[in-house]
CSV table of C-alpha atoms in Angstrom, one decimal:
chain,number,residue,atom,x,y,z
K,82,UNK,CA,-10.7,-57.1,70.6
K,83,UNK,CA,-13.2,-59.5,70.1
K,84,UNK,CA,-11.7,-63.1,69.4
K,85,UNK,CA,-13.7,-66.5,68.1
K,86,UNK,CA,-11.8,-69.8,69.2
K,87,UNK,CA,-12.7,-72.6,66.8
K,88,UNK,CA,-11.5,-75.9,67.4
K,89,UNK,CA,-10.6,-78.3,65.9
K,90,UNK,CA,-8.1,-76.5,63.5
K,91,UNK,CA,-7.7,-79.5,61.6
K,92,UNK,CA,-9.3,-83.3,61.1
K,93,UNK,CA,-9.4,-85.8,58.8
K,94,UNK,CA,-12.7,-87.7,57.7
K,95,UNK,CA,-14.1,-91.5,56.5
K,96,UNK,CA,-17.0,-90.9,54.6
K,97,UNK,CA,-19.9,-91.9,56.6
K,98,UNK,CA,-18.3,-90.2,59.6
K,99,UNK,CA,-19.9,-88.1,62.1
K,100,UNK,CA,-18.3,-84.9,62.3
K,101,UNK,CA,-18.2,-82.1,65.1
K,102,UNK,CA,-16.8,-79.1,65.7
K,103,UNK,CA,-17.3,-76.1,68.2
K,104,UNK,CA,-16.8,-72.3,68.5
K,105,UNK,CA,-16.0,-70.6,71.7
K,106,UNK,CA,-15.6,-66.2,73.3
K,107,UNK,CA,-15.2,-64.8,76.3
K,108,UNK,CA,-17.7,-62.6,75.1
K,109,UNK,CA,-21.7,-63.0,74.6
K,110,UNK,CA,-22.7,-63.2,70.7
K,111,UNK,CA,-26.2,-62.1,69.5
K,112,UNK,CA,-25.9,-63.9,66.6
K,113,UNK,CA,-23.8,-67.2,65.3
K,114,UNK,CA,-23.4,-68.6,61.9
K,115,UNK,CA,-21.5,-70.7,60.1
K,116,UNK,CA,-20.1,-71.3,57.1
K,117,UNK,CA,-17.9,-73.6,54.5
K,118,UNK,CA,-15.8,-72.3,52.1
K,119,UNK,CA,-13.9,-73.8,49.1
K,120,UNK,CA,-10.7,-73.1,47.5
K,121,UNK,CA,-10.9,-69.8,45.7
K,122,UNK,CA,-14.7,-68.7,46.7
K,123,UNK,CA,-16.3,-66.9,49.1
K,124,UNK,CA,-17.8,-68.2,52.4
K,125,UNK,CA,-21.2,-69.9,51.8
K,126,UNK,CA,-23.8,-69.9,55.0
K,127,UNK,CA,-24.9,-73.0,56.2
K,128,UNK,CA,-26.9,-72.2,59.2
K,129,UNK,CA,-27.4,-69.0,61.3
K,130,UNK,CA,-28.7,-69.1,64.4
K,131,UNK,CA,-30.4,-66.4,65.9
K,132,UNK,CA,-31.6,-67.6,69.9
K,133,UNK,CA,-30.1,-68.4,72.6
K,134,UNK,CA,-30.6,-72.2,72.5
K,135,UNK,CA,-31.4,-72.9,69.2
K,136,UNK,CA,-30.9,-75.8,67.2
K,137,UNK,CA,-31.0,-75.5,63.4
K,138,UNK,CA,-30.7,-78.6,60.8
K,139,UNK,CA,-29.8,-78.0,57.3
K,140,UNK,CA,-29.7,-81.5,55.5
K,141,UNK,CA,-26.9,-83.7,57.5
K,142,UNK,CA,-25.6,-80.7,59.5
K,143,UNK,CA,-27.1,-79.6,62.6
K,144,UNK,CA,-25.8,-76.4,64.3
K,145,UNK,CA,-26.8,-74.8,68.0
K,146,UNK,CA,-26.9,-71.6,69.8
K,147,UNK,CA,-25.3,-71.9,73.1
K,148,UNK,CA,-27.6,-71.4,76.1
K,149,UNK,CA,-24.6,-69.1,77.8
K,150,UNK,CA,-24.6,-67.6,74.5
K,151,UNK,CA,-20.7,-67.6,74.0
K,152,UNK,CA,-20.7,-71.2,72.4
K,153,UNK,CA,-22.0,-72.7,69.5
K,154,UNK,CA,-21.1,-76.1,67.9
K,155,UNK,CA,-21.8,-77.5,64.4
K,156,UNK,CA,-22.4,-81.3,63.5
K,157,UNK,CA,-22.3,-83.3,60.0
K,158,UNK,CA,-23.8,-86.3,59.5
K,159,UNK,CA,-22.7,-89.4,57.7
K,160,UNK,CA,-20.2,-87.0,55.8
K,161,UNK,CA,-19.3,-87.8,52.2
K,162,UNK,CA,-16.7,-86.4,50.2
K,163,UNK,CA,-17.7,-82.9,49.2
K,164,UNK,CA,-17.8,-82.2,53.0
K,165,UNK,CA,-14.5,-81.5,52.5
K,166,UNK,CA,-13.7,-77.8,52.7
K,167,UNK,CA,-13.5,-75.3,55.8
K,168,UNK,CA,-16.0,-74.0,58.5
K,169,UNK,CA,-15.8,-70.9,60.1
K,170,UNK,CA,-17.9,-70.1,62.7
K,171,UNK,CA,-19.0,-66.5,62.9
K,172,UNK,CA,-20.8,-64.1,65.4
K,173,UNK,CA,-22.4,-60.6,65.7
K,174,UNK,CA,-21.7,-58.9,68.7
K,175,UNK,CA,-22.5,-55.2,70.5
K,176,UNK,CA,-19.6,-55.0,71.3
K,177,UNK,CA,-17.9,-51.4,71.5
K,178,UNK,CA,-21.1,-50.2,70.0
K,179,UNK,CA,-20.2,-52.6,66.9
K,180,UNK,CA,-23.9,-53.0,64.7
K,181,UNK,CA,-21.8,-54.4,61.7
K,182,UNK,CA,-19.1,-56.3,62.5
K,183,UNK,CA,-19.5,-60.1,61.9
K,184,UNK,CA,-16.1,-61.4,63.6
K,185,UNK,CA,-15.1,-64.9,61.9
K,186,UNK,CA,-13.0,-68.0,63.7
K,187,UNK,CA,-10.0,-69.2,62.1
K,188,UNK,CA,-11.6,-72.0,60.5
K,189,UNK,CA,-11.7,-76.0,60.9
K,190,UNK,CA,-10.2,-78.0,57.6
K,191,UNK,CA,-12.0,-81.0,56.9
K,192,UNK,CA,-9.9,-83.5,54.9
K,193,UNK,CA,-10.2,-87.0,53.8
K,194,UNK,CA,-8.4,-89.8,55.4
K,195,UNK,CA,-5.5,-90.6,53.5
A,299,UNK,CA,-27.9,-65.3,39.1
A,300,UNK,CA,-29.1,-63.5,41.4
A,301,UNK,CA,-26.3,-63.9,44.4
A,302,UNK,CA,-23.3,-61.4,45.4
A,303,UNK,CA,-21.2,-60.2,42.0
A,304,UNK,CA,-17.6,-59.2,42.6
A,305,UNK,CA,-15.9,-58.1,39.9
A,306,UNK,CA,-12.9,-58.6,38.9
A,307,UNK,CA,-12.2,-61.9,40.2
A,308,UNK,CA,-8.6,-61.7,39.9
A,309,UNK,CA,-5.8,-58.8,39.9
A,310,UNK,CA,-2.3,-58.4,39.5
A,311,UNK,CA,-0.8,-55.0,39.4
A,312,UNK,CA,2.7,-53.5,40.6
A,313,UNK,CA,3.1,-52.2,44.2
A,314,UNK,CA,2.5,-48.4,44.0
A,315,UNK,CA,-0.6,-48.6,41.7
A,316,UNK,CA,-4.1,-47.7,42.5
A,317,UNK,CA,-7.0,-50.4,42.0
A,318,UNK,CA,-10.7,-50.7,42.4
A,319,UNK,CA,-13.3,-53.2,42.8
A,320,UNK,CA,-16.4,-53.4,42.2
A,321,UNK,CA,-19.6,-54.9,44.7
A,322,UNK,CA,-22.9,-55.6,43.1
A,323,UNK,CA,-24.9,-57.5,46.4
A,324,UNK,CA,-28.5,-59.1,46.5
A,325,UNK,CA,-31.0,-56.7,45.2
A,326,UNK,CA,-33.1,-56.4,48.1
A,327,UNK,CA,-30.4,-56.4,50.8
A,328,UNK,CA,-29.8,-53.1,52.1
A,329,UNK,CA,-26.1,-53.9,54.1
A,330,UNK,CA,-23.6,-54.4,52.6
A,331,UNK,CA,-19.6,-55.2,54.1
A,332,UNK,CA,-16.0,-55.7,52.6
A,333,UNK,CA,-14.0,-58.6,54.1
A,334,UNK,CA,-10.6,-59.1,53.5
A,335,UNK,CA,-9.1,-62.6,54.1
A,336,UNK,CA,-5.2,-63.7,53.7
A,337,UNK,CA,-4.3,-67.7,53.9
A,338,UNK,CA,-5.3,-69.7,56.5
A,339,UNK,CA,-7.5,-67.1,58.5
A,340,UNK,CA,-11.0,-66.3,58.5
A,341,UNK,CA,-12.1,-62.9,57.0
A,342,UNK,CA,-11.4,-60.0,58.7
A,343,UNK,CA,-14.1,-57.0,59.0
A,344,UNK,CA,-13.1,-53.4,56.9
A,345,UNK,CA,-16.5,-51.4,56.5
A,346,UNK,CA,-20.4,-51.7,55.9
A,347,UNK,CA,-23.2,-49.7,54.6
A,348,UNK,CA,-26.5,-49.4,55.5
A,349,UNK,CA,-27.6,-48.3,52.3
A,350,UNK,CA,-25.7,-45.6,51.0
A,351,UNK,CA,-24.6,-44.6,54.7
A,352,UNK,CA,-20.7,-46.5,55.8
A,353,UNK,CA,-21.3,-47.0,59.1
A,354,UNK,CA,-18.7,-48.4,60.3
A,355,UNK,CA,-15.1,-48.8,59.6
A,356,UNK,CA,-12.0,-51.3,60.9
A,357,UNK,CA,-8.7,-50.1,61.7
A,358,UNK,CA,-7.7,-52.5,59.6
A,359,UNK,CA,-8.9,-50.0,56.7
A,360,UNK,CA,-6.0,-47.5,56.4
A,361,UNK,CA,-6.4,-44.1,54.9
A,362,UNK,CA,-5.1,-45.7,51.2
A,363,UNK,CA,-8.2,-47.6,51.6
A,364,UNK,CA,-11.9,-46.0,50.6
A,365,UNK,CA,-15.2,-47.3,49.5
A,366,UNK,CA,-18.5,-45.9,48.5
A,367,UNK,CA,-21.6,-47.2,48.1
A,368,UNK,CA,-23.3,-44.2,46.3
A,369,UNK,CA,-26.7,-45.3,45.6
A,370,UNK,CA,-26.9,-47.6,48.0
A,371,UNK,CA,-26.6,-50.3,45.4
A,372,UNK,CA,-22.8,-51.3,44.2
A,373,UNK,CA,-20.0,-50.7,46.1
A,374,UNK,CA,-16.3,-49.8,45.0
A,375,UNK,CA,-13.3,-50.2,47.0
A,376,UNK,CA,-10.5,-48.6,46.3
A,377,UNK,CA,-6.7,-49.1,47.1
A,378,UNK,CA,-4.1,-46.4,45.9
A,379,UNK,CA,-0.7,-46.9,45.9
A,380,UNK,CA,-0.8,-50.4,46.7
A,381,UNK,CA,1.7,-52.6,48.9
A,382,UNK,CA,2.8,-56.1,49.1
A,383,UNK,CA,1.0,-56.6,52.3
A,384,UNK,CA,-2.3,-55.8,50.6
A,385,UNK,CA,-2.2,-59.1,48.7
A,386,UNK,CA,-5.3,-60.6,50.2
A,387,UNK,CA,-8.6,-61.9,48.6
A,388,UNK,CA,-11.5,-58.8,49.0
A,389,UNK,CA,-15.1,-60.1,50.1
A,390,UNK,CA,-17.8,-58.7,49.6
A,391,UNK,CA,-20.9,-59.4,51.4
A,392,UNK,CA,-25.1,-58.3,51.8
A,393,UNK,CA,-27.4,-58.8,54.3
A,394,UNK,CA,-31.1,-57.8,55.4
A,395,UNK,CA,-29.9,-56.1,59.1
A,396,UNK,CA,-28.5,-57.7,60.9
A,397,UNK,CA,-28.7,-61.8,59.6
A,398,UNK,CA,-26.7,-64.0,57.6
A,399,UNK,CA,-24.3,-62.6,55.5
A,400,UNK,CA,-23.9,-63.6,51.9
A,401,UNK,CA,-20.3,-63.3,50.5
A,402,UNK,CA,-19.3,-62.8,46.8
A,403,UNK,CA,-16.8,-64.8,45.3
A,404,UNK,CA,-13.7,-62.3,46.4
A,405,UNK,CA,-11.6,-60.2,44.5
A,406,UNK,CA,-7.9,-61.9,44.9
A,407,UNK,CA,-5.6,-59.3,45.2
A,408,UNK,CA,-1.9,-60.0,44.0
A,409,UNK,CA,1.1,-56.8,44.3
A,410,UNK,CA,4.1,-57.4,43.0
């Protein structure tokens, strides 16, 4: 099956911090995305991207369609508390003749620095 | 409000008991997908509809598992005779095609 390697699992953050984080197949996506999610709710989309090659701000996060098309990374700016949370990276793919399926990383927990 | 509606938000009920949620996504979407995530891992695909159609469907959706999207508008999934390994929180999502997916808040699942 299709797998999503996201990475890191895990970091810690100082408010005013530049954080990044990157998503990674063996396979070619058609489409990446990525999202944050708090305790208790559903995912919430940050940015999609839809090109090989793209970059896409949103506010402090910038996010980019690898040119290979199997990569994409996700940056935040200057991060402040409520940047806390998790990021999952997600992708569309053909694969197996798949139109629907929207396959999801494992996530990357942002904390703040003790 | 005008986003994904999943109701109920929370359900307890003994293993062995049938339940069923309830999907209403963005009016003007015409996909729409169930997601089910357990703790500490993403969401895993079970089924969308294009409109009323269910196009697809995971392995992961077992024969005690159906949904229907009858008018192409809400969705229901159903679970009968539920099992301690179906505690999980239910997402729902919509979409226009094939772009950015917006979830629901999830239906959290506990079985007793």
């Amino acid at each position: 099956g299709q797998q999503l390697n996201q990475s890191p699992q895990s970091m810690f953050i100082q408010e005013g911090e530049d954080v990044s984080m990157n998503c990674t197949s063996s396979s070619i996506f058609n489409t990446w995305l990525w999202y944050k999610q708090d305790p208790g709710e559903g995912p919430v989309l940050l940015i999609a991207l839809y090109k090989a090659g793209e970059l896409t701000s949103n506010g402090r996060l910038t996010a980019q369609f690898g040119i290979t098309r199997k990569d994409s990374f996700l940056n935040i700016s200057a991060s402040i508390p409520s940047d806390v949370g998790i990021y999952f990276c997600a992708g569309h793919t053909n694969y197996g003749g798949s139109q629907g399926n929207l396959i999801f990383g494992k996530g990357t927990k942002l904390s703040v620095k003790p | 409000d005008t986003g994904v509606s999943q109701n109920p938000r929370h359900k307890i009920t003994k293993r062995g008991q049938n339940v069923t949620f309830r999907c209403d996504p963005i009016s003007e979407h015409n996909r729409l997908y169930w997601y089910r995530q357990t703790l500490g891992q993403g969401p895993e695909f079970l089924t969308y509809f294009q409109n009323e159609a269910q196009l697809e469907k995971s392995r992961l959706l077992s024969d005690r598992f159906s949904a229907e999207r009858p008018k192409g508008s809400f969705s229901t999934l159903e679970i009968q005779r539920t099992e301690q390994g179906d505690s999980a929180m239910y997402l729902c999502a919509s979409s226009l095609w094939q772009g950015g997916l917006f979830f629901g808040s999830g239906t959290q699942l506990s079985v007793l």
